[in-house]
Structure formats: C-alpha cells, structure tokens
Amino acid sequence: MGSQQVVCFSLYSHYMLCSSLQLFDETKSWIEALQYCDQLSSSLVEITNQTVLEELKTILANKTGLQKEVWVGLERSIFGTNVKWQWISGATAEQADWISSFPANSFNNHCGKIVWNNQSQTIQLLDANCHDKLPFICQGELLTVESSLT
C-alpha cells in the first residue's frame, strides 16, 4: 500500500476542494499505473495547480530510498507531429514545468513523469517511454467540503 496525503485548496469563501495523493513504490509501466489507479477509483496525479505541486514536493522529500522519477497523468498522442502534451483530464501541460532538455525523445516517448531533484527541492516534467517501470502517484476524486468558520 502507498503513503497517502490529502490536498485541499480554497474554492470559494467557505468551501475547499480536496483530493488524496497516494505514492506507490511498486514499479509499473505508465498504462499499468493508470489502470491500477483506476481500480482505486482514482487517476494518475495531475499537477494543475501550486497546491498539488507543493504536496508532491513534500511526499517526495519525505520518501527516502525512492527513485526520483515517478509516473504522473501526462500523455501525448502517438498520432501526428507536434502533438501537445496533456494531462489525462485534457488540460494542457505548461512548457515552463518541463526539464530544459525536453523532449528527450520526441518520437518514442508519449508518457510523462516527474523528476525530483532532492538538492534543489524541485520537480520537473520529462517525457518517457511508456513501457518503463516507475513508481507512481494516484490522485483520488476531488471532493468539495465546507470549511469551518473561526
């Protein structure tokens, strides 16, 4: 079983949007990881806001002995040329989040991973071969919760 963390960010004045992030050390191909997350009623994590990014940093910084590369819910079609990278929800991945050498292999790499640099405490995206075996992070369903007033 993976380590789990709940991520929340403010939605409206009295509501928050929350989901759970769960890191699995077991290595799988990208599609195997996607299917595994789906069996848990979740999906591979999408880094679409700063809150999720910061929680991922916390999870990876606290995990000793883990490979510093992890599958995320990022993909691009194998059809066509100059196809944009997208999160599995359809949102476009921002270019600023990519490692400067991106893409490493624009012809064969159609799945995305994050690379954690423990020294600089940064996460960057990198393309990878979908058949590589890596740990992965699942993101549970988003839930809207009412925040308590103090």
Tab-separated table of C-alpha atoms in Angstrom:
chain	number	residue	atom	x	y	z
A	1	MET	CA	0.000	0.000	0.000
A	2	GLY	CA	1.219	3.526	-0.715
A	3	SER	CA	1.637	6.512	1.568
A	4	GLN	CA	-1.340	8.868	1.388
A	5	GLN	CA	-1.732	12.616	1.797
A	6	VAL	CA	-4.828	14.844	1.497
A	7	VAL	CA	-4.540	18.017	-0.586
A	8	CYS	CA	-7.023	20.898	-0.243
A	9	PHE	CA	-7.226	24.329	-1.803
A	10	SER	CA	-9.722	27.142	-1.403
A	11	LEU	CA	-12.612	27.082	-3.860
A	12	TYR	CA	-14.936	29.822	-2.601
A	13	SER	CA	-15.028	31.774	0.644
A	14	HIS	CA	-16.424	28.868	2.707
A	15	TYR	CA	-15.561	25.850	0.569
A	16	MET	CA	-12.446	23.871	-0.202
A	17	LEU	CA	-11.675	21.337	-2.912
A	18	CYS	CA	-9.840	18.273	-1.582
A	19	SER	CA	-8.309	15.126	-3.046
A	20	SER	CA	-5.921	12.468	-1.811
A	21	LEU	CA	-2.477	11.759	-3.222
A	22	GLN	CA	-1.052	8.283	-2.799
A	23	LEU	CA	2.505	7.280	-3.705
A	24	PHE	CA	3.131	3.662	-4.724
A	25	ASP	CA	6.728	2.393	-4.626
A	26	GLU	CA	5.874	-0.651	-6.750
A	27	THR	CA	7.083	-0.036	-10.291
A	28	LYS	CA	4.697	-0.320	-13.239
A	29	SER	CA	4.515	0.829	-16.835
A	30	TRP	CA	2.520	4.034	-17.391
A	31	ILE	CA	-0.601	2.168	-18.593
A	32	GLU	CA	-0.342	-0.367	-15.734
A	33	ALA	CA	-0.096	2.522	-13.255
A	34	LEU	CA	-3.091	4.247	-14.877
A	35	GLN	CA	-5.132	1.030	-14.638
A	36	TYR	CA	-4.049	0.448	-11.030
A	37	CYS	CA	-5.157	3.947	-10.028
A	38	ASP	CA	-8.441	3.419	-11.881
A	39	GLN	CA	-9.096	0.274	-9.808
A	40	LEU	CA	-8.797	2.502	-6.724
A	41	SER	CA	-11.360	4.965	-8.184
A	42	SER	CA	-8.580	7.480	-8.744
A	43	SER	CA	-6.236	8.521	-11.560
A	44	LEU	CA	-2.568	9.311	-12.063
A	45	VAL	CA	-1.857	12.684	-10.454
A	46	GLU	CA	-2.196	15.872	-12.498
A	47	ILE	CA	-0.090	18.872	-11.488
A	48	THR	CA	-2.530	21.602	-12.447
A	49	ASN	CA	-2.039	23.998	-9.513
A	50	GLN	CA	0.573	25.110	-6.988
A	51	THR	CA	-1.091	23.278	-4.085
A	52	VAL	CA	-0.707	19.867	-5.740
A	53	LEU	CA	2.874	20.731	-6.727
A	54	GLU	CA	3.802	21.624	-3.133
A	55	GLU	CA	2.193	18.448	-1.758
A	56	LEU	CA	4.118	16.347	-4.282
A	57	LYS	CA	7.344	18.004	-3.136
A	58	THR	CA	6.505	17.100	0.468
A	59	ILE	CA	5.709	13.489	-0.417
A	60	LEU	CA	8.901	13.010	-2.438
A	61	ALA	CA	11.174	14.862	0.017
A	62	ASN	CA	9.986	12.637	2.874
A	63	LYS	CA	10.455	9.396	0.943
A	64	THR	CA	13.949	8.010	1.354
A	65	GLY	CA	15.273	5.379	-0.989
A	66	LEU	CA	12.677	6.137	-3.661
A	67	GLN	CA	13.679	6.555	-7.270
A	68	LYS	CA	13.475	10.208	-8.041
A	69	GLU	CA	11.332	9.617	-11.126
A	70	VAL	CA	7.586	8.946	-10.791
A	71	TRP	CA	4.745	8.487	-13.305
A	72	VAL	CA	2.096	11.218	-13.475
A	73	GLY	CA	-1.061	11.585	-15.577
A	74	LEU	CA	0.637	13.227	-18.537
A	75	GLU	CA	0.488	11.963	-22.112
A	76	ARG	CA	0.520	12.866	-25.769
A	77	SER	CA	-0.986	11.099	-28.726
A	78	ILE	CA	1.139	8.720	-30.764
A	79	PHE	CA	-0.584	10.079	-33.871
A	80	GLY	CA	0.519	13.244	-35.650
A	81	THR	CA	3.500	15.529	-35.269
A	82	ASN	CA	3.979	18.398	-32.808
A	83	VAL	CA	1.184	16.970	-30.665
A	84	LYS	CA	0.691	18.870	-27.388
A	85	TRP	CA	1.258	17.249	-24.041
A	86	GLN	CA	-1.911	16.999	-21.966
A	87	TRP	CA	-2.969	15.846	-18.546
A	88	ILE	CA	-5.323	12.883	-18.761
A	89	SER	CA	-8.226	15.239	-17.979
A	90	GLY	CA	-7.433	17.159	-21.193
A	91	ALA	CA	-5.722	20.207	-19.624
A	92	THR	CA	-2.556	21.331	-21.443
A	93	ALA	CA	0.771	20.966	-19.612
A	94	GLU	CA	2.634	24.253	-19.254
A	95	GLN	CA	6.013	24.472	-21.016
A	96	ALA	CA	7.693	26.146	-18.007
A	97	ASP	CA	7.344	22.954	-15.966
A	98	TRP	CA	9.461	20.865	-18.344
A	99	ILE	CA	13.137	19.999	-17.943
A	100	SER	CA	15.166	22.203	-20.291
A	101	SER	CA	16.290	19.214	-22.394
A	102	PHE	CA	12.645	18.318	-23.171
A	103	PRO	CA	11.749	16.376	-25.146
A	104	ALA	CA	14.303	13.658	-24.559
A	105	ASN	CA	12.881	11.501	-27.355
A	106	SER	CA	10.010	13.150	-29.205
A	107	PHE	CA	9.499	10.134	-31.471
A	108	ASN	CA	9.189	7.297	-28.930
A	109	ASN	CA	8.225	8.951	-25.650
A	110	HIS	CA	4.495	9.512	-25.169
A	111	CYS	CA	4.114	9.378	-21.385
A	112	GLY	CA	5.123	11.865	-18.720
A	113	LYS	CA	6.978	11.509	-15.458
A	114	ILE	CA	8.189	13.900	-12.810
A	115	VAL	CA	11.840	14.118	-11.882
A	116	TRP	CA	12.551	15.130	-8.283
A	117	ASN	CA	15.817	16.901	-7.517
A	118	ASN	CA	16.398	16.443	-3.799
A	119	GLN	CA	19.221	19.001	-3.692
A	120	SER	CA	17.230	21.882	-5.229
A	121	GLN	CA	13.861	20.599	-3.920
A	122	THR	CA	12.298	20.976	-7.377
A	123	ILE	CA	10.005	18.893	-9.560
A	124	GLN	CA	10.156	18.987	-13.333
A	125	LEU	CA	8.321	17.111	-16.065
A	126	LEU	CA	10.075	14.844	-18.536
A	127	ASP	CA	8.871	12.642	-21.367
A	128	ALA	CA	9.499	8.903	-21.076
A	129	ASN	CA	8.928	5.601	-22.794
A	130	CYS	CA	5.518	4.342	-21.621
A	131	HIS	CA	6.939	0.840	-21.085
A	132	ASP	CA	9.496	1.991	-18.496
A	133	LYS	CA	8.751	0.711	-14.987
A	134	LEU	CA	8.470	3.504	-12.401
A	135	PRO	CA	6.755	4.223	-9.083
A	136	PHE	CA	3.585	6.306	-9.485
A	137	ILE	CA	1.220	8.660	-7.678
A	138	CYS	CA	-2.569	8.300	-7.727
A	139	GLN	CA	-4.898	11.223	-7.093
A	140	GLY	CA	-8.265	10.452	-5.511
A	141	GLU	CA	-11.523	12.028	-6.569
A	142	LEU	CA	-11.982	15.720	-5.867
A	143	LEU	CA	-14.455	16.453	-3.086
A	144	THR	CA	-15.938	19.810	-2.140
A	145	VAL	CA	-16.010	20.342	1.618
A	146	GLU	CA	-17.316	23.234	3.674
A	147	SER	CA	-14.562	24.875	5.676
A	148	SER	CA	-15.302	25.717	9.299
A	149	LEU	CA	-15.507	29.359	10.279
A	150	THR	CA	-13.374	30.542	13.180
